[in-house]
mmCIF file of C-alpha atoms in Angstrom:
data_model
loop_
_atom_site.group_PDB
_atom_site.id
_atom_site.type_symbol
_atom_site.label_atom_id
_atom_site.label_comp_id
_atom_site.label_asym_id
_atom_site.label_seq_id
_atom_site.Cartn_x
_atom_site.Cartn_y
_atom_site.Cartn_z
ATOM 1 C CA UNK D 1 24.056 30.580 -31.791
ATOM 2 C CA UNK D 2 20.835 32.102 -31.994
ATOM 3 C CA UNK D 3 17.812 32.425 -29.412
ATOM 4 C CA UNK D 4 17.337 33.597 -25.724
ATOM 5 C CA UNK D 5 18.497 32.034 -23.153
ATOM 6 C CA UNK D 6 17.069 31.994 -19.740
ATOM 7 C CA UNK D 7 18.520 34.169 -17.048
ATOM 8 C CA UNK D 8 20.899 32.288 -14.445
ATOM 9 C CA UNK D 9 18.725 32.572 -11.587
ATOM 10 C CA UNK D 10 21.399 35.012 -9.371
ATOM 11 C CA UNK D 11 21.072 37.284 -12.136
ATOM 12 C CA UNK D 12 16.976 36.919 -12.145
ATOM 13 C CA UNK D 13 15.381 40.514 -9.924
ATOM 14 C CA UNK D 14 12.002 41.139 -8.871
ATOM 15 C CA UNK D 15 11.667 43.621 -11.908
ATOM 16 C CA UNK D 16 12.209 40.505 -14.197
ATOM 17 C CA UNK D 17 9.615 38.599 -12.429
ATOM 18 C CA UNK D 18 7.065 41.576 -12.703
ATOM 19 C CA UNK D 19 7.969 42.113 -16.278
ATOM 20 C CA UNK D 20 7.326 38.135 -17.086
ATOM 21 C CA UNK D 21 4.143 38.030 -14.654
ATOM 22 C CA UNK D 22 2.767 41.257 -16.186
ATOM 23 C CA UNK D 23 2.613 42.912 -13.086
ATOM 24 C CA UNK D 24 4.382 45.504 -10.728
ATOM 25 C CA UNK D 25 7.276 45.140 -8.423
ATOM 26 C CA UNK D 26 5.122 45.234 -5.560
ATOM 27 C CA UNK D 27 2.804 42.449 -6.182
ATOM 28 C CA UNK D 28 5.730 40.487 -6.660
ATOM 29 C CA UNK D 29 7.571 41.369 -3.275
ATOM 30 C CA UNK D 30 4.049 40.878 -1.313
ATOM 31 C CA UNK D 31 3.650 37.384 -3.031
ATOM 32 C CA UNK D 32 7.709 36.326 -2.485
ATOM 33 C CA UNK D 33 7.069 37.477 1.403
ATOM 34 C CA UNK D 34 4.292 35.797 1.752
ATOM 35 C CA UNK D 35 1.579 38.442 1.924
ATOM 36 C CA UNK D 36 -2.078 37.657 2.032
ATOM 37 C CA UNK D 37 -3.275 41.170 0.030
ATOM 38 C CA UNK D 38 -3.015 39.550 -3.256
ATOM 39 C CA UNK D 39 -5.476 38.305 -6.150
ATOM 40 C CA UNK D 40 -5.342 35.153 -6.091
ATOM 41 C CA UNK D 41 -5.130 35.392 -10.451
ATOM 42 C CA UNK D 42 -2.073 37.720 -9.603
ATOM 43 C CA UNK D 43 -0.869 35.160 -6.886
ATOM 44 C CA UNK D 44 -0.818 32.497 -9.718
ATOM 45 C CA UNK D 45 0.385 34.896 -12.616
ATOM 46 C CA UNK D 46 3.588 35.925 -9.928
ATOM 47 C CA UNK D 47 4.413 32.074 -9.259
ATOM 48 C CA UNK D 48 4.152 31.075 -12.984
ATOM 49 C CA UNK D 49 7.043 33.648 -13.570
ATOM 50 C CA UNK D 50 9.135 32.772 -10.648
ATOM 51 C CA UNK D 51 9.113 29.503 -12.275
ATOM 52 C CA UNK D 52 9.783 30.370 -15.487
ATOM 53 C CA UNK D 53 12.474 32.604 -14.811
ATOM 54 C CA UNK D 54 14.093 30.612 -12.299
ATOM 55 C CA UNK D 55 13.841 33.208 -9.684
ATOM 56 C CA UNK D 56 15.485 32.382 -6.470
ATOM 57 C CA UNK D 57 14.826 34.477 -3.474
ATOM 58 C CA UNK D 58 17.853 35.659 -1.037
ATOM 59 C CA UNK D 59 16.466 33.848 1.970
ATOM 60 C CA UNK D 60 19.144 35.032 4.264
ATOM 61 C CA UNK D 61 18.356 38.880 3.256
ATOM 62 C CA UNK D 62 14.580 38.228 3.425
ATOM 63 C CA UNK D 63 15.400 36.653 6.975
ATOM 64 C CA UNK D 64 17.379 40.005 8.381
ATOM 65 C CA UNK D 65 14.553 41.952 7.480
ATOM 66 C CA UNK D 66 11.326 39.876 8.305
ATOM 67 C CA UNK D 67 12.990 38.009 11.336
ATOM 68 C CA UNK D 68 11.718 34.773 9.866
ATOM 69 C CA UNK D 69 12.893 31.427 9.773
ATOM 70 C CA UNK D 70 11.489 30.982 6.158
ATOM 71 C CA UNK D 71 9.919 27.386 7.521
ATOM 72 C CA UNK D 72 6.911 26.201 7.649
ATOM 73 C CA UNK D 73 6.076 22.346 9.503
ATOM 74 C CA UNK D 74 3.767 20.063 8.189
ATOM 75 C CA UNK D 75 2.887 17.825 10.809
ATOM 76 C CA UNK D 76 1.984 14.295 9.812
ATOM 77 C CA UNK D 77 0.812 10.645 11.392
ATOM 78 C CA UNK D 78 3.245 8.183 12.525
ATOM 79 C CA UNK D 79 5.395 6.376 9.357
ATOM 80 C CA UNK D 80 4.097 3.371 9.167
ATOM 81 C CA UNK D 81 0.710 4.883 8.593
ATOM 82 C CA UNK D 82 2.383 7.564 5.809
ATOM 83 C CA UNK D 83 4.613 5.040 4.063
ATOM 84 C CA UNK D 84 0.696 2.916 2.655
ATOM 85 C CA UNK D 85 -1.377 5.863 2.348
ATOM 86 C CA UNK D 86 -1.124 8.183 -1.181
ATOM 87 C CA UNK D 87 -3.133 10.858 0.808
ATOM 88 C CA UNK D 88 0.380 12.325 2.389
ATOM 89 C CA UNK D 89 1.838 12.628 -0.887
ATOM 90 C CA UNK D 90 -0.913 14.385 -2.337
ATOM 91 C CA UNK D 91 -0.868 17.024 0.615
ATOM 92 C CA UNK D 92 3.136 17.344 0.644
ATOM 93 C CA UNK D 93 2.659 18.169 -3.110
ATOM 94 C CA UNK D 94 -0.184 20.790 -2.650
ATOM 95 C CA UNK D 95 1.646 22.481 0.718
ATOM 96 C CA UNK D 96 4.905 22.855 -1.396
ATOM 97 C CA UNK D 97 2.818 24.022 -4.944
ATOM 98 C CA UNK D 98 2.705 27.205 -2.773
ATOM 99 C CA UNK D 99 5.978 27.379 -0.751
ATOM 100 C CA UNK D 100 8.585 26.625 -3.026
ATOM 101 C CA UNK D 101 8.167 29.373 -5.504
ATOM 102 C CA UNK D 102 8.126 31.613 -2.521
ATOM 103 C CA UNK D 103 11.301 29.895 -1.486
ATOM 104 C CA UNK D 104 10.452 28.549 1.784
ATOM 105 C CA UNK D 105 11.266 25.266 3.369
ATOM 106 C CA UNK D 106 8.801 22.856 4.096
ATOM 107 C CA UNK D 107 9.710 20.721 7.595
ATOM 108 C CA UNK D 108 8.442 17.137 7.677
ATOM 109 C CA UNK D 109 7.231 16.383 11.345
ATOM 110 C CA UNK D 110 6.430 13.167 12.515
ATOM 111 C CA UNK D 111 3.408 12.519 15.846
ATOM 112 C CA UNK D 112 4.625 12.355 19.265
ATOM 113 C CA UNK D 113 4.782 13.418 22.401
ATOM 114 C CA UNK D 114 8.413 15.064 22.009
ATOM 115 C CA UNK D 115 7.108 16.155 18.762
ATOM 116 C CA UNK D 116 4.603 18.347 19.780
ATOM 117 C CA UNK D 117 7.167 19.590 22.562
ATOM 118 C CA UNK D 118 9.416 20.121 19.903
ATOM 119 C CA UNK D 119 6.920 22.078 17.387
ATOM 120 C CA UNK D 120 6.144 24.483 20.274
ATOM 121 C CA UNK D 121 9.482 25.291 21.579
ATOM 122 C CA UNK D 122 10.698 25.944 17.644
ATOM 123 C CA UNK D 123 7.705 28.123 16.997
ATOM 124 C CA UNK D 124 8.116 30.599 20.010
ATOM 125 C CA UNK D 125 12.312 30.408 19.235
ATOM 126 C CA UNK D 126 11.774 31.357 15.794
ATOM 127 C CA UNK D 127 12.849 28.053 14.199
ATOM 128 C CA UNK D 128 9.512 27.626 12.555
ATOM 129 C CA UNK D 129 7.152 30.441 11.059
ATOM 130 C CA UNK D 130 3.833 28.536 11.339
ATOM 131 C CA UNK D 131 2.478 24.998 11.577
ATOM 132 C CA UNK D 132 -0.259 22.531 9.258
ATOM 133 C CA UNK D 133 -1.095 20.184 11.510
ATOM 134 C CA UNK D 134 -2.424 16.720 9.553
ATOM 135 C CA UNK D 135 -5.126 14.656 11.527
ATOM 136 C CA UNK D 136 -4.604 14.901 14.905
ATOM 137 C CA UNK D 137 -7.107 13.134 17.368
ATOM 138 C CA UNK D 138 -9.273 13.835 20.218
ATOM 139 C CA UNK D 139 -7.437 14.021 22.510
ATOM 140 C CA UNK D 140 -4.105 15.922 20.936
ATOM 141 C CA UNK D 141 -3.246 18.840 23.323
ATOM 142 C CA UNK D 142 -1.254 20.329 20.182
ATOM 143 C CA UNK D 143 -3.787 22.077 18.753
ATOM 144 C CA UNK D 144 -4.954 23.988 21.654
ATOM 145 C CA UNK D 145 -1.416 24.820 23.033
ATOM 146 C CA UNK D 146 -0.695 26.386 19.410
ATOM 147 C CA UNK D 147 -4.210 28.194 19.892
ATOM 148 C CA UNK D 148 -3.044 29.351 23.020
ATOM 149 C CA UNK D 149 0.077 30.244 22.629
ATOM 150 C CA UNK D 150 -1.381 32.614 19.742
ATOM 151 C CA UNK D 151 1.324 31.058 17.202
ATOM 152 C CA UNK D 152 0.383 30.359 13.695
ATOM 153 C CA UNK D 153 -1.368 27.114 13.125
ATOM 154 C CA UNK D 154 -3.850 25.609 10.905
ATOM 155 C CA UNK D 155 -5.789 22.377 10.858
ATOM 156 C CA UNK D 156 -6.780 20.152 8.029
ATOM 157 C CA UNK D 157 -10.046 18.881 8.615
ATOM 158 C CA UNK D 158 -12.739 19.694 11.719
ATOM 159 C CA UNK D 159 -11.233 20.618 14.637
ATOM 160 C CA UNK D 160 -11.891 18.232 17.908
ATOM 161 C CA UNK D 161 -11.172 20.444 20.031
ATOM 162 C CA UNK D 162 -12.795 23.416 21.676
ATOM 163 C CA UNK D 163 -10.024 25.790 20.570
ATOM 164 C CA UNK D 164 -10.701 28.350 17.655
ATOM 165 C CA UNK D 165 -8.551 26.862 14.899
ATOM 166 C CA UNK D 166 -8.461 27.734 11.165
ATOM 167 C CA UNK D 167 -8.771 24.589 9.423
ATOM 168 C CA UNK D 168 -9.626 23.335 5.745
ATOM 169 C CA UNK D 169 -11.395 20.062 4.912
ATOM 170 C CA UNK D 170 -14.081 18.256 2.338
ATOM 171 C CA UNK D 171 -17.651 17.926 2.859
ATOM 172 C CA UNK D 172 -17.600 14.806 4.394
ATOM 173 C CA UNK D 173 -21.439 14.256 4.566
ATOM 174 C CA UNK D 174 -22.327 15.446 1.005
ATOM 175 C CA UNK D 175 -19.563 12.945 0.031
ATOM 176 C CA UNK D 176 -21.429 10.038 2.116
ATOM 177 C CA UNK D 177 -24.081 11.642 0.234
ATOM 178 C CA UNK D 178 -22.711 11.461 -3.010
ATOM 179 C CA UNK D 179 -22.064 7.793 -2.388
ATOM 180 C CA UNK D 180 -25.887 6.962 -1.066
ATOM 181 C CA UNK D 181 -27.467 8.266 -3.933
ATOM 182 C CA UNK D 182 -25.182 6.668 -6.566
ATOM 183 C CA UNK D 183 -25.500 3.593 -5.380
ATOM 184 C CA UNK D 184 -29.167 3.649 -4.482
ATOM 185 C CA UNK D 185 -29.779 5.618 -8.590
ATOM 186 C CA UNK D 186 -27.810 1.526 -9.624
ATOM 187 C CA UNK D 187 -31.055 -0.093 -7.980
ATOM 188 C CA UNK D 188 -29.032 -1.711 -5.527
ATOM 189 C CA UNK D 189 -30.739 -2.068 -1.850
ATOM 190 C CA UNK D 190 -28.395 -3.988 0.643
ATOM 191 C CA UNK D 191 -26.223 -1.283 1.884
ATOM 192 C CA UNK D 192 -23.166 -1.398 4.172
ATOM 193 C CA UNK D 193 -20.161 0.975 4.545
ATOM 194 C CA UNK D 194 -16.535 0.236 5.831
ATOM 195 C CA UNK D 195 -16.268 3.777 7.652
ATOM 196 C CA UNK D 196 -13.163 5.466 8.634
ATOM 197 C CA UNK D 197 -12.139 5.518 12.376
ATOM 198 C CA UNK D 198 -15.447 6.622 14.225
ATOM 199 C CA UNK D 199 -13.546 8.704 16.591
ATOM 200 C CA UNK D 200 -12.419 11.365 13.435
ATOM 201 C CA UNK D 201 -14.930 13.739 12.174
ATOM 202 C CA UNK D 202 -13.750 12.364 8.405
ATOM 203 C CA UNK D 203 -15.058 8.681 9.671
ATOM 204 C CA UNK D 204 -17.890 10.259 11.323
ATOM 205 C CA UNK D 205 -18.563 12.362 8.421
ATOM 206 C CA UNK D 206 -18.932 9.912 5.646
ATOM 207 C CA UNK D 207 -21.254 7.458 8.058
ATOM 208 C CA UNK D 208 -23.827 9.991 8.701
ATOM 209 C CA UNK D 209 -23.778 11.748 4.905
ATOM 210 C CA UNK D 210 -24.426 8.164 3.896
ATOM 211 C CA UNK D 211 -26.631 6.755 6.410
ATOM 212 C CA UNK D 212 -28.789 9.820 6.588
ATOM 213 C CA UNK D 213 -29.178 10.137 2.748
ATOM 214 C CA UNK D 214 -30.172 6.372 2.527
ATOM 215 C CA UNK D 215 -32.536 6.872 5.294
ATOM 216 C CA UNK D 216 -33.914 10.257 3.113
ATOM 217 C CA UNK D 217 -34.242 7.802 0.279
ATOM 218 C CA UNK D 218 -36.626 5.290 2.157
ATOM 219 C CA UNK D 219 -34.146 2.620 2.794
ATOM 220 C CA UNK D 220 -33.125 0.763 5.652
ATOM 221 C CA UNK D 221 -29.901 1.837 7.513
ATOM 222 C CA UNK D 222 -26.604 0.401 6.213
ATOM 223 C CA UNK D 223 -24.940 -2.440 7.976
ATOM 224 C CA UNK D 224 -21.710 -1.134 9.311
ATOM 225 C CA UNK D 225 -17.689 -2.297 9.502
ATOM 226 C CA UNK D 226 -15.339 0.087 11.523
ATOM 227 C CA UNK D 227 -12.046 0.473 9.809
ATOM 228 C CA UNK D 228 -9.112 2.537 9.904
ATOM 229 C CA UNK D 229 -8.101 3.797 6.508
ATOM 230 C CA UNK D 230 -5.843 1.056 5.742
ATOM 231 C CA UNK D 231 -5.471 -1.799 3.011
ATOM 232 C CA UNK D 232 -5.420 -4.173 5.945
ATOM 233 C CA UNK D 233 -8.453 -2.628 7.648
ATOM 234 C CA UNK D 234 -10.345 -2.682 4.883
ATOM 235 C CA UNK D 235 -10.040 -6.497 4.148
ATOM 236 C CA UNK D 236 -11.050 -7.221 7.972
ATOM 237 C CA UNK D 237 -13.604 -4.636 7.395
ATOM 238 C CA UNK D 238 -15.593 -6.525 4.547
ATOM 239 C CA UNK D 239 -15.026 -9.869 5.758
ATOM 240 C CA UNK D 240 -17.027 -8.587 8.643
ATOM 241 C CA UNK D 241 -19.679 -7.575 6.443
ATOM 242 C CA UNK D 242 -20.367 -10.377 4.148
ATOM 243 C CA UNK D 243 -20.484 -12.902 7.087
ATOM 244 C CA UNK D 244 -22.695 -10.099 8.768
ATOM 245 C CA UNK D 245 -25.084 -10.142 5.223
ATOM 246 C CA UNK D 246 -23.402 -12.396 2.298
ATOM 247 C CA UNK D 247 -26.188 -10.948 -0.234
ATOM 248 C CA UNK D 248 -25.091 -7.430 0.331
ATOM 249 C CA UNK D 249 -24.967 -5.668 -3.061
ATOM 250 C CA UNK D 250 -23.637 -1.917 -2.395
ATOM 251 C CA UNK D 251 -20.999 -0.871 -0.106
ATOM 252 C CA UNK D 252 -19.398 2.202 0.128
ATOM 253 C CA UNK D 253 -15.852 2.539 1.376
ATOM 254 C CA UNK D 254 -14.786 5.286 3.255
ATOM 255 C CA UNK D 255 -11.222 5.679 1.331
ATOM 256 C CA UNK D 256 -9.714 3.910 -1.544
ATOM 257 C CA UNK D 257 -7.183 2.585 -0.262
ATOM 258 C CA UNK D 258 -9.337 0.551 2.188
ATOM 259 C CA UNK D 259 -11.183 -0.326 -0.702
ATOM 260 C CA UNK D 260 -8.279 -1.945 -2.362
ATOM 261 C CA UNK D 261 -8.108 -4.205 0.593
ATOM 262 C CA UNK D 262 -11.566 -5.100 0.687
ATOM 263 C CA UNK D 263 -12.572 -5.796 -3.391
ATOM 264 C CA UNK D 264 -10.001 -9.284 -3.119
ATOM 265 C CA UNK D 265 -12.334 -10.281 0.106
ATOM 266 C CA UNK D 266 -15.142 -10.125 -2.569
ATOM 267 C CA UNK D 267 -13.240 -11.578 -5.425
ATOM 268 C CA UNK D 268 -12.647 -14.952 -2.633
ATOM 269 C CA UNK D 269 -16.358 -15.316 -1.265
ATOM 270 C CA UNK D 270 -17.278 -15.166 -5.240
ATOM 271 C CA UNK D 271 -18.815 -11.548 -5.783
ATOM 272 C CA UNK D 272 -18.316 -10.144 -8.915
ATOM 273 C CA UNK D 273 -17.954 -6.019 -8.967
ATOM 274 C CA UNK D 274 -20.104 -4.589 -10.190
ATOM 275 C CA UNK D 275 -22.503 -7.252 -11.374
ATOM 276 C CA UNK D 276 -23.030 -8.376 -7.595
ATOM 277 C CA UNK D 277 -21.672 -5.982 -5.412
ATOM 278 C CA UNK D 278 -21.486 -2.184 -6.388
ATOM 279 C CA UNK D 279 -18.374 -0.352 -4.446
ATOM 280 C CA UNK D 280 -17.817 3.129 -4.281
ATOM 281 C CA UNK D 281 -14.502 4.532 -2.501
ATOM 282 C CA UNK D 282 -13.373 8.086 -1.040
ATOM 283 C CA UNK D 283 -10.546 9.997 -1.885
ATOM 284 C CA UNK D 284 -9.679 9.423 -5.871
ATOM 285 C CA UNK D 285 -6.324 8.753 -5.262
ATOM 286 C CA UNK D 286 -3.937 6.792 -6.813
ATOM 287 C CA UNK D 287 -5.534 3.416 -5.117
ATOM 288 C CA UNK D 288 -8.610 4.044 -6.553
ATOM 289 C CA UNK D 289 -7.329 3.262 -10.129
ATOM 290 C CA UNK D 290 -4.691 0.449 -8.507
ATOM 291 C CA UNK D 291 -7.967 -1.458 -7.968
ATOM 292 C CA UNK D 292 -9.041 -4.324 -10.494
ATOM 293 C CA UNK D 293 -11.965 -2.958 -11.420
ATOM 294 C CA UNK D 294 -10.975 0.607 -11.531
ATOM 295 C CA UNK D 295 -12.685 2.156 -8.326
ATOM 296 C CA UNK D 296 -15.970 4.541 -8.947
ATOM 297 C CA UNK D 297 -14.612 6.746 -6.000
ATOM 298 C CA UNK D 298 -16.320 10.132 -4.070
ATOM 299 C CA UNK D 299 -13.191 13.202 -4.875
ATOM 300 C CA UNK D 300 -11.955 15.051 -2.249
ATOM 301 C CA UNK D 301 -9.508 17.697 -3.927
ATOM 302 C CA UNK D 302 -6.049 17.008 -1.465
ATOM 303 C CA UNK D 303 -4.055 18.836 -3.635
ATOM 304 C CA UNK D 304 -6.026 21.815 -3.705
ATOM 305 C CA UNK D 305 -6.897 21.602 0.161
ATOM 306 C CA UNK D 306 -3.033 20.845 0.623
ATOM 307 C CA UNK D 307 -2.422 24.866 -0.868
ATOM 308 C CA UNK D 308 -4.983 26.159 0.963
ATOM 309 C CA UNK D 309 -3.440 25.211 3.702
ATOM 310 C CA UNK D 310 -0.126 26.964 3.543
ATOM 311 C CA UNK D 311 -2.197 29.942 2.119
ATOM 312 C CA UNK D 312 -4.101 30.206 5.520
ATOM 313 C CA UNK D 313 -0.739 29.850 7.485
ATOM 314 C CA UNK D 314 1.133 32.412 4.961
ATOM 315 C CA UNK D 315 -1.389 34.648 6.066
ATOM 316 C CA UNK D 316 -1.419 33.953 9.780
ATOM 317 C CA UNK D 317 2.171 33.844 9.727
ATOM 318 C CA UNK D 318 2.207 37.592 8.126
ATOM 319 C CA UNK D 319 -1.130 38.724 10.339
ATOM 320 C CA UNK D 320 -1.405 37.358 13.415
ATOM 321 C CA UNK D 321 -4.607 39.158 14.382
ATOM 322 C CA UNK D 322 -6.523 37.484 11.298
ATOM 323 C CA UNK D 323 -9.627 35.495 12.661
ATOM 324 C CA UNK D 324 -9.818 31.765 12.070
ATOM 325 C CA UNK D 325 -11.337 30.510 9.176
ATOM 326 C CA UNK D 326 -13.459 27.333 7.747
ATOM 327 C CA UNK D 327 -12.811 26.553 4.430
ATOM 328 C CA UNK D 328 -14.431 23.500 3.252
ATOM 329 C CA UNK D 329 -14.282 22.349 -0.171
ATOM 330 C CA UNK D 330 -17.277 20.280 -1.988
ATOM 331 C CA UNK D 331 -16.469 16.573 -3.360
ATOM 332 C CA UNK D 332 -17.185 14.819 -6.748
ATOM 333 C CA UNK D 333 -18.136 11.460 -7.745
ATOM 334 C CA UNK D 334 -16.158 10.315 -10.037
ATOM 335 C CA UNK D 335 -17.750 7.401 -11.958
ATOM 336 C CA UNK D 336 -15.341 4.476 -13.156
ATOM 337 C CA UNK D 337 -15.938 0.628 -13.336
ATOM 338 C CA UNK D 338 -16.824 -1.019 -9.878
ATOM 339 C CA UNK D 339 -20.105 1.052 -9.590
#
């Protein structure tokens, strides 16, 4: 029989990695451990390899010498908010893009009060090597005890909370913004907005990128509907609305999957979208193109985020004593059928 065949993956060294990735032994070591010194083209080049190759690293040696657990927690909402949302998937598969080819474990942490307990307690006993915490809310004491506690920890989205925290989020405004100007370019003039949860800076985010831009644009400020990212919220949302004003004719949705919910409230009071009613989303997930139409939708870049997240934990996790960071990525309309 002729051909190569790929090395079984106990038989697969750092040197064959290098060799594959095109570069030395040492880039690969610093990007299996974890290490923050590296190009990120390198970083990329190193993980294609391990891939390729099959390259499995000997946790429990790595362990002995780094005195690591090889673990990293992603802490998430409740279930019954994870189990309707495609957001979570999208960040579990941009947090592990990054981990597994370094061999590392992701942990799947659920709120709560003996949660939090628990993620603290595992941290300082060495059960976990750092923490992505996923929307927490005002008044979460987890952040700041993490903070505190100086133990590797990093937010997604703006903190709320006075505690220095790295974090990594959208532009929430410009994506409000996005939406305003869209909508408003369509020569559409009855705005409202389902927002998210007015207590998060993502809710609070969207409103004000949207209201202010409108307002920027000459036009009267949107009529409003609170919701809370959900299919269900979304439908209450919008019935509010159109009893509010029935001859709205642009509403922007603060995340697609509330927008699902809210386009069959339309479809029942007899507004066609987009001839009627123009509807722009937030997110681009899987929801947007679930909807009937097809969802013109603002694009945050989860996935993306998601890795840039356990980057900024890798590194906190290797270098304690590296400042926190803001990294905020910019958002994208993408233009389908419903606006």
């Amino acid at each position: 029989m002729s051909g190569s065949r790929r090395p079984s993956a106990d038989r697969v060294t750092l040197e064959v990695v290098a060799r594959v990735a095109g570069v030395s032994r040492a880039t690969v070591s610093r990007v299996v451990n974890g290490k923050a010194s590296v190009d990120e083209s390198l970083r990329q080049a190193v993980e294609r390899a391990i891939s390729e190759t099959g390259y499995l690293p000997n946790l429990a040696a790595r362990a002995l010498v780094t005195r690591r657990a090889e673990a990293i927690a992603l802490v998430l909402p409740e279930e019954s908010r994870i189990l309707g949302d495609p957001f979570f998937g999208r960040v579990v598969s941009g947090v592990t893009s990054v981990l597994t080819p370094l061999g590392l474990h992701l942990v799947l942490l659920m709120t709560g009060r003996h949660t939090r307990e628990q993620v603290v307690t595992d941290l300082r006993q060495g059960r976990l090597d750092g923490v992505i915490l996923i929307h927490t809310y005002p008044q979460d004491p987890l952040p700041g005890q993490l903070v505190k506690a100086r133990l590797p920890v990093v937010l997604a989205g703006k903190p709320q909370t006075s505690a220095r925290i790295t974090h990594v989020d959208v532009d929430q405004a410009a994506g409000g913004a996005l939406a305003a100007r869209h909508l408003h370019a369509l020569g559409r003039r009855r705005f409202a907005t389902i927002t998210g949860p007015l207590d998060a800076p993502a809710g609070q985010g969207r409103l004000h990128g949207f209201r202010d831009t409108l307002t920027a644009l000459g036009q009267s400020a949107p009529l409003v509907a609170e919701g809370d990212f959900s299919r269900d919220g979304g439908a209450a949302a919008m019935s509010r609305l159109l009893a509010a004003e029935p001859e709205l004719d642009a509403v922007f949705v603060a995340s697609d999957l509330m927008a699902q919910g809210a386009l069959p409230v339309l479809r029942r009071h007899v507004r066609r979208v987009p001839a009627d009613v123009a509807v722009v989303g937030f997110d681009d997930s899987s929801a947007a193109l679930a909807c009937e139409p097809p969802l013109t939708t603002v694009r945050q870049p989860v996935e993306d985020m998601a890795a840039e997240l356990a980057r900024q934990v890798l590194t906190r996790v290797d270098n304690p004593e590296v400042p926190p960071a803001a990294v905020l990525f910019e958002p994208t309309l993408v233009h389908r059928d419903s606006a």
